[in-house]
Coordinates of C-alpha atoms in Angstrom, one line a residue:
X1 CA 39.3 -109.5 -58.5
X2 CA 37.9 -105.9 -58.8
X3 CA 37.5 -103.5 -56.1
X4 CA 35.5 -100.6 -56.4
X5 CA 35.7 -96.9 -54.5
X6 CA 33.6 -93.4 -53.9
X7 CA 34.5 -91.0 -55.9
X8 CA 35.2 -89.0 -52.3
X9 CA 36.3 -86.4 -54.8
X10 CA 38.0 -83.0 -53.0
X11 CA 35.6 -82.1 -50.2
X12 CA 35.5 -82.1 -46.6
X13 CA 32.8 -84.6 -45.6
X14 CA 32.9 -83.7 -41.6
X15 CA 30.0 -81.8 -40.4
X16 CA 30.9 -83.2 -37.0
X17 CA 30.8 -86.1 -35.1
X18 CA 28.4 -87.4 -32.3
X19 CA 30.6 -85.8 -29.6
X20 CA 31.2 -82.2 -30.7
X21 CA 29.4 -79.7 -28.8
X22 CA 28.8 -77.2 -31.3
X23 CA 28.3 -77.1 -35.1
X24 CA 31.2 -76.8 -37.8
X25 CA 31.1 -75.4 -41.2
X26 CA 31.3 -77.4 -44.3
X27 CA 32.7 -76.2 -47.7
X28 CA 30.7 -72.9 -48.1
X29 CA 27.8 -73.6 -45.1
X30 CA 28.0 -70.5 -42.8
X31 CA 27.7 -70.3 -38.8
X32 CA 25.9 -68.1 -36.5
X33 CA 26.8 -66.7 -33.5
X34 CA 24.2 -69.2 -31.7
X35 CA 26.0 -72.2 -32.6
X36 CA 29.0 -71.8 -31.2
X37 CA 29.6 -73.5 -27.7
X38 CA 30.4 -71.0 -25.0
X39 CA 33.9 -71.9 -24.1
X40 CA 37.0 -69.3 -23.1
X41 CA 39.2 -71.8 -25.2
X42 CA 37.4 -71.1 -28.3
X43 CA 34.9 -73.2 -30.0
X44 CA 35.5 -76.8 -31.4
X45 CA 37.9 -77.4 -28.2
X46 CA 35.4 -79.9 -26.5
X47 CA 34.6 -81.4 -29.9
X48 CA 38.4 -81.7 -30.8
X49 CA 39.0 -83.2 -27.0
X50 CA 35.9 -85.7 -27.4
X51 CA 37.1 -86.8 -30.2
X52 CA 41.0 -87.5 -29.4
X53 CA 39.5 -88.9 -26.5
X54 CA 37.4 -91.3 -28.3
X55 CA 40.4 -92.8 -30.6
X56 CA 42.7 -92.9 -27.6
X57 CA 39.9 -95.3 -25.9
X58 CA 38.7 -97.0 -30.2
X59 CA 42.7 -98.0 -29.9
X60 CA 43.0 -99.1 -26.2
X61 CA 40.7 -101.5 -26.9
X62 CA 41.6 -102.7 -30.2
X63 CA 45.0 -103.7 -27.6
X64 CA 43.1 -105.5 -25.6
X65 CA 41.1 -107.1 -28.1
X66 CA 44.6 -108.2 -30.0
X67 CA 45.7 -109.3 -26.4
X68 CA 42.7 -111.4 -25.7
X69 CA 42.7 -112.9 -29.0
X70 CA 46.6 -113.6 -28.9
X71 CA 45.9 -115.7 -25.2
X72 CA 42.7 -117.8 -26.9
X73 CA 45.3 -119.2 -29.5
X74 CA 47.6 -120.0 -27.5
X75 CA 45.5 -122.2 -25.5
X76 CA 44.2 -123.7 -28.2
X77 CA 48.2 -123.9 -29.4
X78 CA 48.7 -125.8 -26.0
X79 CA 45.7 -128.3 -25.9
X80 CA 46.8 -129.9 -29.4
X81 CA 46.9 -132.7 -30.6
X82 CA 43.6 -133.1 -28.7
X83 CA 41.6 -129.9 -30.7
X84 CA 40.5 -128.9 -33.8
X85 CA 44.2 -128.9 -35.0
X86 CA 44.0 -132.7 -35.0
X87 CA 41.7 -132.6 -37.7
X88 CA 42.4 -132.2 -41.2
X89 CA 41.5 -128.5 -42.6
X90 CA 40.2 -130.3 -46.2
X91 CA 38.6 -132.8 -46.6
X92 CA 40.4 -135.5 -49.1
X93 CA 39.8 -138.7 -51.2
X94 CA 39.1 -141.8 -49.4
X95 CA 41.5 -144.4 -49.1
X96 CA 39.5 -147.8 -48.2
X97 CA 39.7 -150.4 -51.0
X98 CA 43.4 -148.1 -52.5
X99 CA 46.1 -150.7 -52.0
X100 CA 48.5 -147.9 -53.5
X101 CA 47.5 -145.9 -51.0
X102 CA 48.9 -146.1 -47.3
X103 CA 46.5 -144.6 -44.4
X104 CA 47.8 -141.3 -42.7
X105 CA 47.3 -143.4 -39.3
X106 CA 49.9 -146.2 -40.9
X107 CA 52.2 -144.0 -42.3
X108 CA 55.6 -142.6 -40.1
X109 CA 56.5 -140.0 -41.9
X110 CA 60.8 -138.8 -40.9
X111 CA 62.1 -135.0 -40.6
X112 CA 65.4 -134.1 -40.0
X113 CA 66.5 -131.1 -38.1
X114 CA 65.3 -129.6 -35.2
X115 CA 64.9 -125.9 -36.3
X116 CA 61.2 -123.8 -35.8
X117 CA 60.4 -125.6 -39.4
X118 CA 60.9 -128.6 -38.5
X119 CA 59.0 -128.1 -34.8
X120 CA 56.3 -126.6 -36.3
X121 CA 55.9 -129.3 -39.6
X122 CA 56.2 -132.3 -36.9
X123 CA 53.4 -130.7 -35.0
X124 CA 51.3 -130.5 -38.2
X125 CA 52.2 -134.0 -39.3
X126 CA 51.2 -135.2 -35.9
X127 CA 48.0 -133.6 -35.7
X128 CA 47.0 -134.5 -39.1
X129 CA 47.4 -138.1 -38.0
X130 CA 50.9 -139.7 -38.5
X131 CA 53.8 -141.0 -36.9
X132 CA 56.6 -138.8 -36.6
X133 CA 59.9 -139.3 -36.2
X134 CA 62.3 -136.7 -35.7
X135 CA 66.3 -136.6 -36.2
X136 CA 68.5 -134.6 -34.4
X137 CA 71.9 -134.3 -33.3
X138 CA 71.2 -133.5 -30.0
X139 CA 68.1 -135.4 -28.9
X140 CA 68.0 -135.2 -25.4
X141 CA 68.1 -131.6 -26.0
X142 CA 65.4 -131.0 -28.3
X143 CA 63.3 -133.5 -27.4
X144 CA 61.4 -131.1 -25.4
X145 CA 60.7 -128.9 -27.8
X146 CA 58.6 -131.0 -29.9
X147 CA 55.0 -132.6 -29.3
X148 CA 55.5 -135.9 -27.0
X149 CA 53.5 -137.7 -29.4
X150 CA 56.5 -137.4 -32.0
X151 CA 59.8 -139.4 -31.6
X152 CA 63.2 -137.6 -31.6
X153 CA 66.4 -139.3 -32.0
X154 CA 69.7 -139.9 -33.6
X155 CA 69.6 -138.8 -37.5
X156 CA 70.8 -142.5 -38.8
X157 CA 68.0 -144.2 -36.0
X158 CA 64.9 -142.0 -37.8
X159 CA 65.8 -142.7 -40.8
X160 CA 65.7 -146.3 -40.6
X161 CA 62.3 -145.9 -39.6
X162 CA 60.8 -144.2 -42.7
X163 CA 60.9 -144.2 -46.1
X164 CA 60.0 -140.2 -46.7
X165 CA 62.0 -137.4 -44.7
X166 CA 61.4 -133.9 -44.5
X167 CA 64.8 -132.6 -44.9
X168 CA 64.4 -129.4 -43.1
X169 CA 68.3 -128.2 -42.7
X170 CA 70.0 -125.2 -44.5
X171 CA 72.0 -125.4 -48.4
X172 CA 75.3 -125.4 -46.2
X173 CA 74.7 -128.3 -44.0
X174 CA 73.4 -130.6 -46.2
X175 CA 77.0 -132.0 -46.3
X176 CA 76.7 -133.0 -42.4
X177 CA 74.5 -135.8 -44.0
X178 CA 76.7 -137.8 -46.3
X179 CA 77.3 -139.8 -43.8
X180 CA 73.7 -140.8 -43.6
X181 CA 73.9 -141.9 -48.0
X182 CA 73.3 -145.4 -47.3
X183 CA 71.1 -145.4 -45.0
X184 CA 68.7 -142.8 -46.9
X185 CA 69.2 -145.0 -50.5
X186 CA 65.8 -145.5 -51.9
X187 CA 63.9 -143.4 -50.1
X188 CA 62.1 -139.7 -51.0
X189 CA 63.9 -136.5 -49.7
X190 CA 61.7 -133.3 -48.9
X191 CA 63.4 -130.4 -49.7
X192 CA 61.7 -127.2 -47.9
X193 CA 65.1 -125.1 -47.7
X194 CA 64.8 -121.5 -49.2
X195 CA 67.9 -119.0 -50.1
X196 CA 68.5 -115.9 -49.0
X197 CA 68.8 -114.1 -52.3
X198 CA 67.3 -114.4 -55.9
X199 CA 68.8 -116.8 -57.9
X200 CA 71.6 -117.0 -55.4
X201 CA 73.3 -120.7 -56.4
X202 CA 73.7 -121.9 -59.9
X203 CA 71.2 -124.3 -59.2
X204 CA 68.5 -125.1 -57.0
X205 CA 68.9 -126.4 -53.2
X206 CA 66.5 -129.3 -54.5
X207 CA 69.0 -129.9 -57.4
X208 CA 72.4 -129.4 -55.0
X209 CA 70.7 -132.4 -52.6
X210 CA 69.9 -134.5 -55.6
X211 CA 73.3 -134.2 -56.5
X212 CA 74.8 -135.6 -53.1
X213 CA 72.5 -138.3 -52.8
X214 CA 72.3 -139.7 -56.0
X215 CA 70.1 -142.8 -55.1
X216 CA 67.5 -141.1 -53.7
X217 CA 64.7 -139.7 -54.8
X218 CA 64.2 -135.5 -54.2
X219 CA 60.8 -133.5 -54.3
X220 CA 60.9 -129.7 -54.0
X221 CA 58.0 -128.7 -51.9
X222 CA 56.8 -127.0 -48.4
X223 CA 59.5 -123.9 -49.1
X224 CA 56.6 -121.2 -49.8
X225 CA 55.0 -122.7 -45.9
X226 CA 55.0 -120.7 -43.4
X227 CA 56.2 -122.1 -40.0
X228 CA 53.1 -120.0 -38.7
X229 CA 50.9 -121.6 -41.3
X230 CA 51.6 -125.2 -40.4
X231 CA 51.6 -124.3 -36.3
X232 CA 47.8 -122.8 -37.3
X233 CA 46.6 -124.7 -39.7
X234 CA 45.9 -124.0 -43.9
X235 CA 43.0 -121.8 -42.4
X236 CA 45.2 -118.8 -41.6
X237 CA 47.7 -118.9 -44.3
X238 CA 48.1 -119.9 -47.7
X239 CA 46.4 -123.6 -48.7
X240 CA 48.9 -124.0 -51.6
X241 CA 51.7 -126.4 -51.8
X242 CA 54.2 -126.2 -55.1
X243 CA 55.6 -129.8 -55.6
X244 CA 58.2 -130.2 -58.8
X245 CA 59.8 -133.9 -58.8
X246 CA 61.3 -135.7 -61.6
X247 CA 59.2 -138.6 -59.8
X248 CA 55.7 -138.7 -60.7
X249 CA 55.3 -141.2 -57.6
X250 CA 57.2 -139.4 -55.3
X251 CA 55.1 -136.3 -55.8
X252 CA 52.2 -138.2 -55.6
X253 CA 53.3 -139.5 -52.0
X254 CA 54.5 -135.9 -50.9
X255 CA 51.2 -134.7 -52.8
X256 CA 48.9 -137.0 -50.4
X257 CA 50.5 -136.3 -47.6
X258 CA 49.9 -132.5 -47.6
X259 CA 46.1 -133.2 -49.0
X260 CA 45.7 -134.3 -45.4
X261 CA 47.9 -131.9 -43.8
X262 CA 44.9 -129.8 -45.1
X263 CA 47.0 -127.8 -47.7
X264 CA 46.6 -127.9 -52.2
X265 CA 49.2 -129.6 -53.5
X266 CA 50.3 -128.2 -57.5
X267 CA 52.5 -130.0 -59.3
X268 CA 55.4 -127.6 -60.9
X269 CA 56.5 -130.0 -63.0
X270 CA 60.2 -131.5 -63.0
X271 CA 62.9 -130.5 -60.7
X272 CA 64.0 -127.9 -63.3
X273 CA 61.2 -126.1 -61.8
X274 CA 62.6 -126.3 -58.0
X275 CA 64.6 -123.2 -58.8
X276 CA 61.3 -121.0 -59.9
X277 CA 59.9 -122.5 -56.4
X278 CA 62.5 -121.4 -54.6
X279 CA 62.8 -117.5 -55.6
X280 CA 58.8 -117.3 -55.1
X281 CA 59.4 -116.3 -51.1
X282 CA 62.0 -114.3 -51.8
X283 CA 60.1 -111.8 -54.0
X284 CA 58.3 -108.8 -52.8
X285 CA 55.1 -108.2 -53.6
X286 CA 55.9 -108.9 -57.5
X287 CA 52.0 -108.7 -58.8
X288 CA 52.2 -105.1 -57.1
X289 CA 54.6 -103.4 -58.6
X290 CA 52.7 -101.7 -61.3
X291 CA 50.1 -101.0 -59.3
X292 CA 51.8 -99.0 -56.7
X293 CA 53.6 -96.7 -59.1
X294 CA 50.6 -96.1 -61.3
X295 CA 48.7 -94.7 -57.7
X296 CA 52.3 -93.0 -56.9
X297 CA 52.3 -91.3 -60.3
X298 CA 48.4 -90.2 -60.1
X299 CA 49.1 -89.1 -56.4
X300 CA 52.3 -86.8 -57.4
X301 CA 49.9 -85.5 -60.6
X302 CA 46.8 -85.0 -58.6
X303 CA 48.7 -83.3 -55.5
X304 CA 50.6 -80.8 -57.3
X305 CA 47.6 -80.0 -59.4
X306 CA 45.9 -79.1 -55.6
X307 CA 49.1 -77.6 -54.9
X308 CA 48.4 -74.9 -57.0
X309 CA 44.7 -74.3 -57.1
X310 CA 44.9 -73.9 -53.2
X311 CA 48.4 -72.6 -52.2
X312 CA 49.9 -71.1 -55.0
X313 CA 47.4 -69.6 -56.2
X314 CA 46.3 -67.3 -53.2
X315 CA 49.7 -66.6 -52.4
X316 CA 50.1 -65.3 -55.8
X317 CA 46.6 -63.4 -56.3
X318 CA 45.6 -62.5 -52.7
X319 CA 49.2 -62.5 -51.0
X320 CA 47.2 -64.9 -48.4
X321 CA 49.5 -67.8 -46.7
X322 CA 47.5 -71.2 -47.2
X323 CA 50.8 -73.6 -46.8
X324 CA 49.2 -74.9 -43.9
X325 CA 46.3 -76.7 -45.8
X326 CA 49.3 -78.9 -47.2
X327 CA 49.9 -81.7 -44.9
X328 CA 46.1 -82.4 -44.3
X329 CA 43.5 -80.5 -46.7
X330 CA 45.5 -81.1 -50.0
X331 CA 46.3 -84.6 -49.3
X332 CA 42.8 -84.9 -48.4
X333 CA 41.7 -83.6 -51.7
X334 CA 44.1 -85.7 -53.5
X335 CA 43.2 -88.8 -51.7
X336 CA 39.7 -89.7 -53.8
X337 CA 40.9 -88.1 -56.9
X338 CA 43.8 -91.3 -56.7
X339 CA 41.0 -93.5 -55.6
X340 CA 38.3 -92.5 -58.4
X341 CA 40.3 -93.1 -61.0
X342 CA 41.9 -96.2 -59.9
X343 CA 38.4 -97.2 -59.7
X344 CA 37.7 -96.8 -62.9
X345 CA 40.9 -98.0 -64.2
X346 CA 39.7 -101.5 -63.0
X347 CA 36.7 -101.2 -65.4
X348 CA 38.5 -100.0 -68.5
X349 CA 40.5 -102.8 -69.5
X350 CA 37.1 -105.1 -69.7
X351 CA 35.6 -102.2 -71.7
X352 CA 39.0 -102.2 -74.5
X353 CA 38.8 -105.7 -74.5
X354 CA 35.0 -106.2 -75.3
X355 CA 35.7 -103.4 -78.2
X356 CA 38.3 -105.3 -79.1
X357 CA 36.2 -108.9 -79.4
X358 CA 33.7 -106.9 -81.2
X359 CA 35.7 -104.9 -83.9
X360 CA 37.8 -108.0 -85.1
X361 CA 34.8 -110.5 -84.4
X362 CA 36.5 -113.3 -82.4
X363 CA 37.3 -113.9 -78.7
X364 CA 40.4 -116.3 -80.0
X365 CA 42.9 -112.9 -81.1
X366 CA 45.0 -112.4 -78.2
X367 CA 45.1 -108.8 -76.6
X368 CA 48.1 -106.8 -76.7
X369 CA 50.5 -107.9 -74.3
X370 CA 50.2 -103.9 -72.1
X371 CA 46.0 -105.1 -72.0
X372 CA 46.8 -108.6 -71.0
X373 CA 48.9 -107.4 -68.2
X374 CA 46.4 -104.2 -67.1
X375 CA 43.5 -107.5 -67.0
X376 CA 46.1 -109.4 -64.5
X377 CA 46.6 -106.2 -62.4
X378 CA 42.8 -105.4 -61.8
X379 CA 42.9 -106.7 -58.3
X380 CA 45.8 -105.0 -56.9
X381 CA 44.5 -101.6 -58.6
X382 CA 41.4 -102.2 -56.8
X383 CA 42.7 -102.6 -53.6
X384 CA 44.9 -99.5 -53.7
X385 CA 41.9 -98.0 -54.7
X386 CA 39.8 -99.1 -51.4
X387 CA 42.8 -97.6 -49.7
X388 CA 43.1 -94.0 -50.8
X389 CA 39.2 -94.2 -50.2
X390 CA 39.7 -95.5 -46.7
X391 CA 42.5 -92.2 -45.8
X392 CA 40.3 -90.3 -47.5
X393 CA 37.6 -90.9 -44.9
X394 CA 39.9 -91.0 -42.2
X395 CA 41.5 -87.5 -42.9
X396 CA 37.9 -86.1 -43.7
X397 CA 36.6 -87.6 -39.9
X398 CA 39.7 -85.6 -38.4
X399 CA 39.5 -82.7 -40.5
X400 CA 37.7 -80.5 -37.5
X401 CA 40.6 -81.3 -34.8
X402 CA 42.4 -79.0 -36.7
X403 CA 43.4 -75.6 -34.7
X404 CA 43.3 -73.9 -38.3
X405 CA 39.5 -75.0 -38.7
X406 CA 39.2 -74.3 -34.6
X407 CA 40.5 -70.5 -35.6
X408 CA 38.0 -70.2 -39.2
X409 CA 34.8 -71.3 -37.0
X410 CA 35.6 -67.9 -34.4
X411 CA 36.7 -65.7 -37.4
X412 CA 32.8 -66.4 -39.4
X413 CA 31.2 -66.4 -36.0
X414 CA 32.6 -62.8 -35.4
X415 CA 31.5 -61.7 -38.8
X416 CA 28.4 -62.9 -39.0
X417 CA 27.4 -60.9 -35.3
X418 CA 29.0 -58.2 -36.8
X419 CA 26.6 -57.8 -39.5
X420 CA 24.0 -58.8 -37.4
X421 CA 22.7 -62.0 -39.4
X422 CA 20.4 -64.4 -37.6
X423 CA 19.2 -66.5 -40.6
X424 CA 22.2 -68.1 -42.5
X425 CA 20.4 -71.2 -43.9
X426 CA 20.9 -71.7 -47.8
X427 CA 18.2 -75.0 -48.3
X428 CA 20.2 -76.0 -51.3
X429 CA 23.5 -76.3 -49.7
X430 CA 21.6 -78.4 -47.0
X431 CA 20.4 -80.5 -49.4
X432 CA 23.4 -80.8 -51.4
X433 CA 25.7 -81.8 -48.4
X434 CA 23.2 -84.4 -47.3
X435 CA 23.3 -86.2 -50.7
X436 CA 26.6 -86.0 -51.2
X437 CA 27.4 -87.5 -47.6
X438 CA 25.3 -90.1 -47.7
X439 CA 25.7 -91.3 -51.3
X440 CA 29.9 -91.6 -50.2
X441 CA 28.5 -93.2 -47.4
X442 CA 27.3 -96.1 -49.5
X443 CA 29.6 -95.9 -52.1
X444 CA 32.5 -96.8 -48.8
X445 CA 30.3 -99.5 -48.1
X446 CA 30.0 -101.2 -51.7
X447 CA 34.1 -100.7 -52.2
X448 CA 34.2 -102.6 -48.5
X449 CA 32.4 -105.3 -49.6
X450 CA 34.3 -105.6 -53.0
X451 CA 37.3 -104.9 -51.3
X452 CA 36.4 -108.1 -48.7
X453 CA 35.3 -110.5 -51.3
X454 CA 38.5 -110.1 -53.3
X455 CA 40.4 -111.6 -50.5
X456 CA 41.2 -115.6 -51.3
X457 CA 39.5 -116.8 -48.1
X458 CA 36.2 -115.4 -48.7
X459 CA 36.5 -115.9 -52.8
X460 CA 37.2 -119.5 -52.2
X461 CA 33.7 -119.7 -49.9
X462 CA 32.0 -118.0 -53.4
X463 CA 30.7 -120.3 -56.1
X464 CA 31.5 -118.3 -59.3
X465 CA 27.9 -116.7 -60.4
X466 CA 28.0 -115.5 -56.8
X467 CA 31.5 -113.6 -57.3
X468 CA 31.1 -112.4 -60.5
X469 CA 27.9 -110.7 -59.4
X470 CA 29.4 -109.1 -56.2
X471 CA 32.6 -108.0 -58.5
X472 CA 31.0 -106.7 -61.7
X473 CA 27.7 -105.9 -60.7
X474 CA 28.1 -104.6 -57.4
X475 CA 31.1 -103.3 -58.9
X476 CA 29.3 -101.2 -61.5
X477 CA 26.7 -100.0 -59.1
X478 CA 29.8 -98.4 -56.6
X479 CA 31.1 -96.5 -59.6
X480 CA 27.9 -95.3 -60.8
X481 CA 27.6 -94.2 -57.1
X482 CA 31.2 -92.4 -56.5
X483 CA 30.4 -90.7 -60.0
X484 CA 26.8 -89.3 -58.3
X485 CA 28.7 -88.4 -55.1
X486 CA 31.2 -86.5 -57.2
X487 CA 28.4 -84.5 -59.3
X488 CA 26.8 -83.8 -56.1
X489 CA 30.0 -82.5 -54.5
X490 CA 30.6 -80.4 -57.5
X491 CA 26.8 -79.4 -58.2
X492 CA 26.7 -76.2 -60.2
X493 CA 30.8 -75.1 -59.3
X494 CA 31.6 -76.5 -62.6
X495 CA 30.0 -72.8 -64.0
X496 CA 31.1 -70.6 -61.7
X497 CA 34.6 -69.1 -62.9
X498 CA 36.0 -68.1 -59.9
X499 CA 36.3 -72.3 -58.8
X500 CA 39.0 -71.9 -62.5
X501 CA 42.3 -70.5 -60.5
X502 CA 45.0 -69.4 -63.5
X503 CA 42.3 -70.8 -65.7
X504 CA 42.8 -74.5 -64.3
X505 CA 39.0 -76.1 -64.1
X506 CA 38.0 -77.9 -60.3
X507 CA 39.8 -80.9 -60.1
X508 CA 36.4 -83.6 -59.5
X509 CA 35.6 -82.9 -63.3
X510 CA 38.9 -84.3 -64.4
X511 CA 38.4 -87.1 -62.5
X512 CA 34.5 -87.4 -64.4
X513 CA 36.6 -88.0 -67.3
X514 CA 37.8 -91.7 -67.3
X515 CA 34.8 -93.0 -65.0
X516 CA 31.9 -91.4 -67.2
X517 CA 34.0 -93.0 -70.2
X518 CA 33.4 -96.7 -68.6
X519 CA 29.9 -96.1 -67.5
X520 CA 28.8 -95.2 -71.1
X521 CA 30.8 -97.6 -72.5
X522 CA 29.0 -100.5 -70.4
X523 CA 25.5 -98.8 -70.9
X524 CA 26.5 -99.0 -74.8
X525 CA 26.7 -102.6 -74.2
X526 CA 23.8 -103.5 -72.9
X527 CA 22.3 -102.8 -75.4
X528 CA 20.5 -105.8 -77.1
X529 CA 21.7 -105.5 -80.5
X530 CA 25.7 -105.3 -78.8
X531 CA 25.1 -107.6 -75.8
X532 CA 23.8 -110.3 -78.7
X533 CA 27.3 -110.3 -80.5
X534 CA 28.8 -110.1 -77.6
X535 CA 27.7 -112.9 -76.3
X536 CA 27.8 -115.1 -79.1
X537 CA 31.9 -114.2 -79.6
X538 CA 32.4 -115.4 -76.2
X539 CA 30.9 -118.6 -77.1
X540 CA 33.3 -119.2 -79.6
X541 CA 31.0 -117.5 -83.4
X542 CA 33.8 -115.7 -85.1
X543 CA 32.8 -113.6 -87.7
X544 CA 33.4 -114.9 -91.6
X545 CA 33.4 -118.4 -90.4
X546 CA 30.2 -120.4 -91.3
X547 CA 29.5 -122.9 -88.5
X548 CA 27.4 -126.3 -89.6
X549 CA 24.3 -126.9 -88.1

């Protein structure tokens, strides 16, 4: 659930890449006159060319690769039922020696409407083994849009034929099927239909149908599908199913039947619950909400904090004109600052909890309600966090194709043959840069794995020793990195008071604040006298109750 970053705190991490022709400065390294690439358009225009044309051909093929994976699926869409489409995605229970239970092969399973639901649901029931009929107004019509191995026909024929129909029509035409009331008596109605607002209807679509067709039986279920998830299967989609039924064996049919369909069925309870279901695909991202506006609000804090160490203040003191560092350098600086702390932000709600099991000695007192939420929100926080760190190395890659950086590499090369300088290598500096590239370098990497493993997917494919060790320890391990990548960015700068403009300290050691809190914090707790009472509170010893042995 945690996703780590590098604490890509403020600097520029280009020194070049593979295809520039001559050497750029980095963040105090000088340049001599020798470095620079003889060209009449000014140094760093072959590099900045090489590298423009290097994306330009990175995203061609990326087109083609879309292109060429787009065509394989299709072919595969085209040679079903005969692929690996006809074979269920999950395994499921076995049905020999279950007289309760009818075999998918045995089973005609009815859907009515002829919409790209319902196509794409009668292609899934058919290649997940059952009979299929299809009702339509229009048969002749639509019978070509649907697999031949499914049956379309009148409405009132495939009914007959089945005893559970997928009723996959909108709210406003379920009237069209009164007519049908006899006919579908005693039998279990699917309802998949969705609104188009929040709580748009008094009740729930499930509860309107119920309400028309009194003798039959209605489960909620299939509405938070996809049609793109049952055309491709549960392996590119979501695997869940929510079922709510006042019928515990009518959601036990619908449940079997999207076992082998290859989804998880979860039972919502009664058809109270149909209404909940129903406003789930309607909302927008609901679990990110907080998230977003706590990186929005460090963003804003962080930026205008930049804002007026590197604009404002030269402008004011110097009377030099640095606007144009706002659109790229700022941001740039802003970026890892956002990402650093959000990194840490995932840690310190373990670390308030644990102080809070040890101070009132039980793991049974539940947390504030502002912790229990900040617990819930760890993987969306992590995420964001991989983000910023993600632009952050993209806008530190393309920080030489600047003109202004083109412009600063001719203005030190003139100075330095000016005063005639031949030897410009500082051996700390060297040193300094190299550690601190390489040490972002891995801390990228770590977050990218946390970031990868956090996806439901590739958590599923994880037993749980092997994800808790990827997403705490690996976890811990990127933030004590990203905290040496900062130190090593801001080496000895802390001390020097010209890096304090109006007074304001360098912006990486605000950032130390929060992180170095959680790393101390987690190195307190390892130790064995803490770990020990830890542990035993999370097995359940409270403290003041005597246990019996």
């Amino acid at each position: 659930m945690m996703v780590k970053h590098s604490a890509m705190v403020g600097e520029c991490c280009s020194t070049g890449t593979p295809q520039q022709l001559c050497s750029h400065r980095v963040a105090g390294d000088s340049l001599s006159t020798q470095q620079c690439c003889p060209s009449s358009r000014g140094p760093g225009v072959a590099s900045g060319l090489c590298c423009w044309h290097f994306l330009i051909l990175t995203a061609w093929l990326a087109s083609w690769g879309r292109f060429a994976t787009s065509l394989f699926w299709l072919k595969q869409y085209r040679r079903m039922p005969g692929g690996d489409m006809a074979k269920p995605l999950l395994g499921h229970r076995s049905t020999e020696g279950d007289p309760s239970v009818v075999p998918a092969a045995g089973r005609t399973i009815g859907v009515l409407g002829s919409g790209d639901f319902a196509r794409s649901l009668a292609i899934r029931l058919v290649c997940s083994g059952f009979k299929v009929v299809v009702g339509s107004r229009n048969p002749k019509r639509k019978a070509c849009l649907f697999p031949s191995a499914a049956e379309v026909t009148f409405q009132a024929e495939a009914v007959k034929k089945t005893d559970v129909i997928f009723v996959a029509v909108f709210r406003e035409h379920y009237s069209t099927l009164c007519d049908l009331a006899d006919v579908l008596a005693g039998k279990i109605l699917v309802d998949v239909s969705n609104n188009t607002e929040i709580n748009h209807h008094k009740e729930s679509n499930a509860e309107y149908l119920a309400s028309l067709f009194p003798a039959c039986t209605v489960v909620k279920g299939f509405n938070v599908v996809s049609a793109w998830t049952l055309q491709s299967g549960a392996r590119d989609g979501n695997k869940q199913v929510l079922i709510c039924s006042n019928s515990q064996e009518a959601k036990r049919t619908v449940a079997e039947i999207a076992q082998i369909m290859g989804f998880t069925p979860v039972d919502m309870g009664c058809m109270s619950s149909a209404c909940e279901i129903e406003n789930i695909p309607l909302r927008l991202l609901p679990a990110w909400k907080i998230p977003i506006l706590l990186a929005l609000g460090l963003f804003l804090c962080f930026f205008t904090y930049n804002l007026v160490r590197q604009v404002i203040h030269p402008y004011i003191r110097e009377q030099k004109n640095k606007f144009y560092k706002i659109p790229v350098e700022v941001v740039n600086t802003t970026l890892p600052c956002v990402a650093y702390v959000m990194l840490s932000l995932v840690y310190l709600p373990g670390v308030l909890a644990a102080c809070s099991q040890l101070y009132y000695g039980t793991k049974y007192r539940r947390f504030p309600d502002w912790l229990d939420q900040w617990l819930q929100h760890r993987k969306q926080i992590g995420l964001l966090s991989f983000f910023c760190a993600a632009l952050h190395a993209v806008y530190s890659l393309c920080l030489p194709m600047r003109r202004s950086h083109r412009y600063q590499l001719i203005e030190t090369a003139v100075k330095q043959a000016m005063e005639k300088k031949m030897n410009i290598w500082v051996e700390e500096e060297v040193w300094r840069m190299e550690i601190y590239i390489s040490v972002g370098i891995i801390a990228l990497g770590l977050l990218s794995l946390l970031a990868i493993t956090s996806l439901p997917s590739i958590a599923n494919s994880l037993n749980w020793r092997e994800f808790s060790f990827i997403q705490s320890t690996l976890g811990f391990i990127a933030l004590v990195t990203s905290t040496l990548h900062t130190l090593t960015y801001g080496w000895s700068r802390a001390f020097d008071e010209n890096q304090y403009k109006f007074y304001l300290p360098p912006t990486y050691t605000l950032t130390l604040l929060v992180p170095c809190t959680v790393i101390l914090a987690k190195v307190a707790f390892s130790l064995p006298c803490i770990q020990h009472r830890l542990q035993r509170i999370r097995r359940g010893w409270e403290k003041g109750r005597q246990f019996l042995k």
